[in-house]
C-alpha atoms as a printed R data frame, in Angstrom:
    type eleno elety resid chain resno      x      y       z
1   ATOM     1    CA   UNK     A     1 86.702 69.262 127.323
2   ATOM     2    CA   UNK     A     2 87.064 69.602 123.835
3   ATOM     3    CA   UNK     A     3 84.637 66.940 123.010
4   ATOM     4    CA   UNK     A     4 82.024 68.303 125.189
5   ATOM     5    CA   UNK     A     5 82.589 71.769 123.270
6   ATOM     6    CA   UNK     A     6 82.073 69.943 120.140
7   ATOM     7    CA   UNK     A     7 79.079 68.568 121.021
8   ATOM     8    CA   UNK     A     8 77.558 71.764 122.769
9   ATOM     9    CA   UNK     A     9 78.347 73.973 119.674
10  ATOM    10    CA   UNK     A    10 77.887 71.179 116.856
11  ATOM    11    CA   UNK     A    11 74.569 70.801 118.514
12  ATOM    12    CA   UNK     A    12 73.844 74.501 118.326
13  ATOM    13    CA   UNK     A    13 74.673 74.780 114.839
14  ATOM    14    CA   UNK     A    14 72.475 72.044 114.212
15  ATOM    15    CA   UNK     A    15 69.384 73.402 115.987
16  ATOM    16    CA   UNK     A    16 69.708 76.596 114.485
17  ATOM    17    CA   UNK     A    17 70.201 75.401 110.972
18  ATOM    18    CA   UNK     A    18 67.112 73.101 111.128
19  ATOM    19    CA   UNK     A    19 65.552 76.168 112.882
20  ATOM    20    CA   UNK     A    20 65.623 78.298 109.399
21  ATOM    21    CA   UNK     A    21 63.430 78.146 106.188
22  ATOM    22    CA   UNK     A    22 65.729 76.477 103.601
23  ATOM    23    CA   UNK     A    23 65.942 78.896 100.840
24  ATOM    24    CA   UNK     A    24 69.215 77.113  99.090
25  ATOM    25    CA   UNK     A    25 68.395 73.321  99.893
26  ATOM    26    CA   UNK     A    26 72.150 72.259  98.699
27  ATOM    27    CA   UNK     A    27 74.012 74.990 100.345
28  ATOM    28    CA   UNK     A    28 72.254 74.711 103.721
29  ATOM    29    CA   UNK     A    29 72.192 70.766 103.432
30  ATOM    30    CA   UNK     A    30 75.814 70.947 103.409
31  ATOM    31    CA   UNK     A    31 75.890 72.613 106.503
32  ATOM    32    CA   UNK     A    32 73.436 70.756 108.437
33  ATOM    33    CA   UNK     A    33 75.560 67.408 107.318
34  ATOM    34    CA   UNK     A    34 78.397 68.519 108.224
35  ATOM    35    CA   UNK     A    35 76.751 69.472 111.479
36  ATOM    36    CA   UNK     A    36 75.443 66.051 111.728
37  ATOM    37    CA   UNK     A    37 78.567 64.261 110.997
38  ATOM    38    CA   UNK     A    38 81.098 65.846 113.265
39  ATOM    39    CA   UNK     A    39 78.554 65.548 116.025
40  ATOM    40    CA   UNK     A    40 78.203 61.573 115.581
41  ATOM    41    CA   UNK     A    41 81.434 60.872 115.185
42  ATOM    42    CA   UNK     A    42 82.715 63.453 118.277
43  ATOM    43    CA   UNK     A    43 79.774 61.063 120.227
44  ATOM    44    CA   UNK     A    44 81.876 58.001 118.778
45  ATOM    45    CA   UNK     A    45 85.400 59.309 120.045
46  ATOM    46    CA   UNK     A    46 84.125 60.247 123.500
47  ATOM    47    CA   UNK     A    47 82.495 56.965 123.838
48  ATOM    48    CA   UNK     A    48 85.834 55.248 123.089
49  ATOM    49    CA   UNK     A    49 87.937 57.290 125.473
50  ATOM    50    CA   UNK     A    50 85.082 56.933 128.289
51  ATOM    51    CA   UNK     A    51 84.530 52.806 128.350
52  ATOM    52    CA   UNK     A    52 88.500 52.572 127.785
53  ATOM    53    CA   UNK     A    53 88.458 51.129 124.127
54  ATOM    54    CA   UNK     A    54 91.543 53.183 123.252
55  ATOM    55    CA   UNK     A    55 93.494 51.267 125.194
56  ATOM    56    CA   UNK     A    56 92.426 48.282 123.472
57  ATOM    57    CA   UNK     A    57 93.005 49.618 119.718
58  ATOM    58    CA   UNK     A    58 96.445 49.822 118.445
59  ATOM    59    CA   UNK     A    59 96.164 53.064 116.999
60  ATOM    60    CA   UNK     A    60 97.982 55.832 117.121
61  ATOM    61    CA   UNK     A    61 95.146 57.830 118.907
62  ATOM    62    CA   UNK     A    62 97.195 61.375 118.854
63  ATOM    63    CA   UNK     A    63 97.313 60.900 114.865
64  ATOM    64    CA   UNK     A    64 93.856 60.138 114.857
65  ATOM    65    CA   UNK     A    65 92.673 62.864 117.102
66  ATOM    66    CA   UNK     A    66 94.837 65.207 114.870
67  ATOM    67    CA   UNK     A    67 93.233 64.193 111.551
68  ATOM    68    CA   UNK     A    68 89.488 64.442 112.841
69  ATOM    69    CA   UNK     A    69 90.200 67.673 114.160
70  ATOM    70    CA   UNK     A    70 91.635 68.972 110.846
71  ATOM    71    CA   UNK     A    71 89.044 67.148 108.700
72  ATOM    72    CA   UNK     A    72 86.708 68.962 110.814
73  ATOM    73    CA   UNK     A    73 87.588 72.340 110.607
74  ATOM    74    CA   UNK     A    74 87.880 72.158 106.952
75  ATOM    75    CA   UNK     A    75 84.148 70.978 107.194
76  ATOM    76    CA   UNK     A    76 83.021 73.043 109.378
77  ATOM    77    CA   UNK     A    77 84.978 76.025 107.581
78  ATOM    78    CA   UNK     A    78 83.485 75.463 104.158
79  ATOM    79    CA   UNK     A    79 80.112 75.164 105.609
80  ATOM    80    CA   UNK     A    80 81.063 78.572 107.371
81  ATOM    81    CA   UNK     A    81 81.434 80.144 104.186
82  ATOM    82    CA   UNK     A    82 78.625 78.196 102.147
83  ATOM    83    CA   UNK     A    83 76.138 79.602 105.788
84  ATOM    84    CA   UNK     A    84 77.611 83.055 105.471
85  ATOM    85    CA   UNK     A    85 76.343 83.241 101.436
86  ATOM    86    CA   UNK     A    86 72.823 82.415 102.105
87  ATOM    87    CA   UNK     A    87 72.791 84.709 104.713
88  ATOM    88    CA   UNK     A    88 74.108 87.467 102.599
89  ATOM    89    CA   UNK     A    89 71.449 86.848  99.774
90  ATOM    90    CA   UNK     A    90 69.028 88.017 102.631
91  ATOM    91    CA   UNK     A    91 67.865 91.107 100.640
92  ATOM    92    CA   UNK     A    92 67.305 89.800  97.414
93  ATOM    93    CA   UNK     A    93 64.104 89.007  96.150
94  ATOM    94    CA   UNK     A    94 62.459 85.942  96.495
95  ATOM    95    CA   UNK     A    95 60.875 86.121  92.748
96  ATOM    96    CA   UNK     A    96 62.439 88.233  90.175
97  ATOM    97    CA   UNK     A    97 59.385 87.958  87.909
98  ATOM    98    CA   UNK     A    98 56.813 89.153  90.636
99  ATOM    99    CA   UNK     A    99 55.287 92.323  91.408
100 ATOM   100    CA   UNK     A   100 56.014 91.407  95.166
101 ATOM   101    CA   UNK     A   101 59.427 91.587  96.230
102 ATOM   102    CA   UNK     A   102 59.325 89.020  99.038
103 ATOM   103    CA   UNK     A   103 62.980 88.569 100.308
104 ATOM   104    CA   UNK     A   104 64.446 85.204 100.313
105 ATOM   105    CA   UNK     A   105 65.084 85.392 103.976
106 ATOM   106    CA   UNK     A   106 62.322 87.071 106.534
107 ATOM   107    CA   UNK     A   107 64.282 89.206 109.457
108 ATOM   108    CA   UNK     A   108 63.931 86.712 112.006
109 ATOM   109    CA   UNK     A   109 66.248 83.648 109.792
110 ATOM   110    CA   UNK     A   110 67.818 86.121 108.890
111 ATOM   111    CA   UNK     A   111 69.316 86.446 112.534
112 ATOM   112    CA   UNK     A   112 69.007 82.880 113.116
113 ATOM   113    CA   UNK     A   113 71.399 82.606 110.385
114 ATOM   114    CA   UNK     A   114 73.997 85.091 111.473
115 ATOM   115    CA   UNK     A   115 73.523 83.114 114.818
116 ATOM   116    CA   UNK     A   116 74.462 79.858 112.922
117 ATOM   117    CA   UNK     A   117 77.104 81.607 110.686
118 ATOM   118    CA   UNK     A   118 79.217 82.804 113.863
């Protein structure tokens, strides 16, 4: 079950990432690799526990389960917080120089980047 939830919300995250305007290219690529990564390799651990190869590796598989887990949510954490800064820069202007003051998010990413935030 917790697999499945990985993969159900990792993919979510993903889609609504990819679904945004990138404004900040290295803050949102962060995100959308760590998005990518956690997804794979949650596809890689369910595979192993579904066609029985974990009873076939000598590894301590509790251990293992424990460390992807943490690795994870430190991932997924810091791409929390690096998702929740470009969506507060959402009333700031796009060009500082320019007479228009386009924002750097319209109000439609903007909500699709709370969505991906939470």
């Amino acid at each position: 079950i917790v697999f499945l939830s990985l993969q159900l919300f990792g993919t979510i995250v993903w889609i609504l990432v990819a679904s945004t305007r990138v404004p900040l290219p290295l803050l949102q690529g962060w995100v959308m690799f760590v998005a990518v990564t956690a997804w794979f390799l949650s596809i890689v651990f369910l595979c192993v526990f579904l066609f029985g190869y974990a009873n076939r590796i000598a590894v301590n598989w509790n251990q293992t389960d424990f460390l992807f887990h943490g690795a994870t949510f430190v991932f997924y954490f810091g791409a929390f917080l690096l998702q929740a800064g470009t969506t507060s820069l959402h009333h700031f202007p796009r060009r500082f120089n320019s007479t228009t003051q386009d924002k750097i998010l319209a109000d439609h990413e903007y909500n699709i980047s709370i969505a991906a935030s939470v």
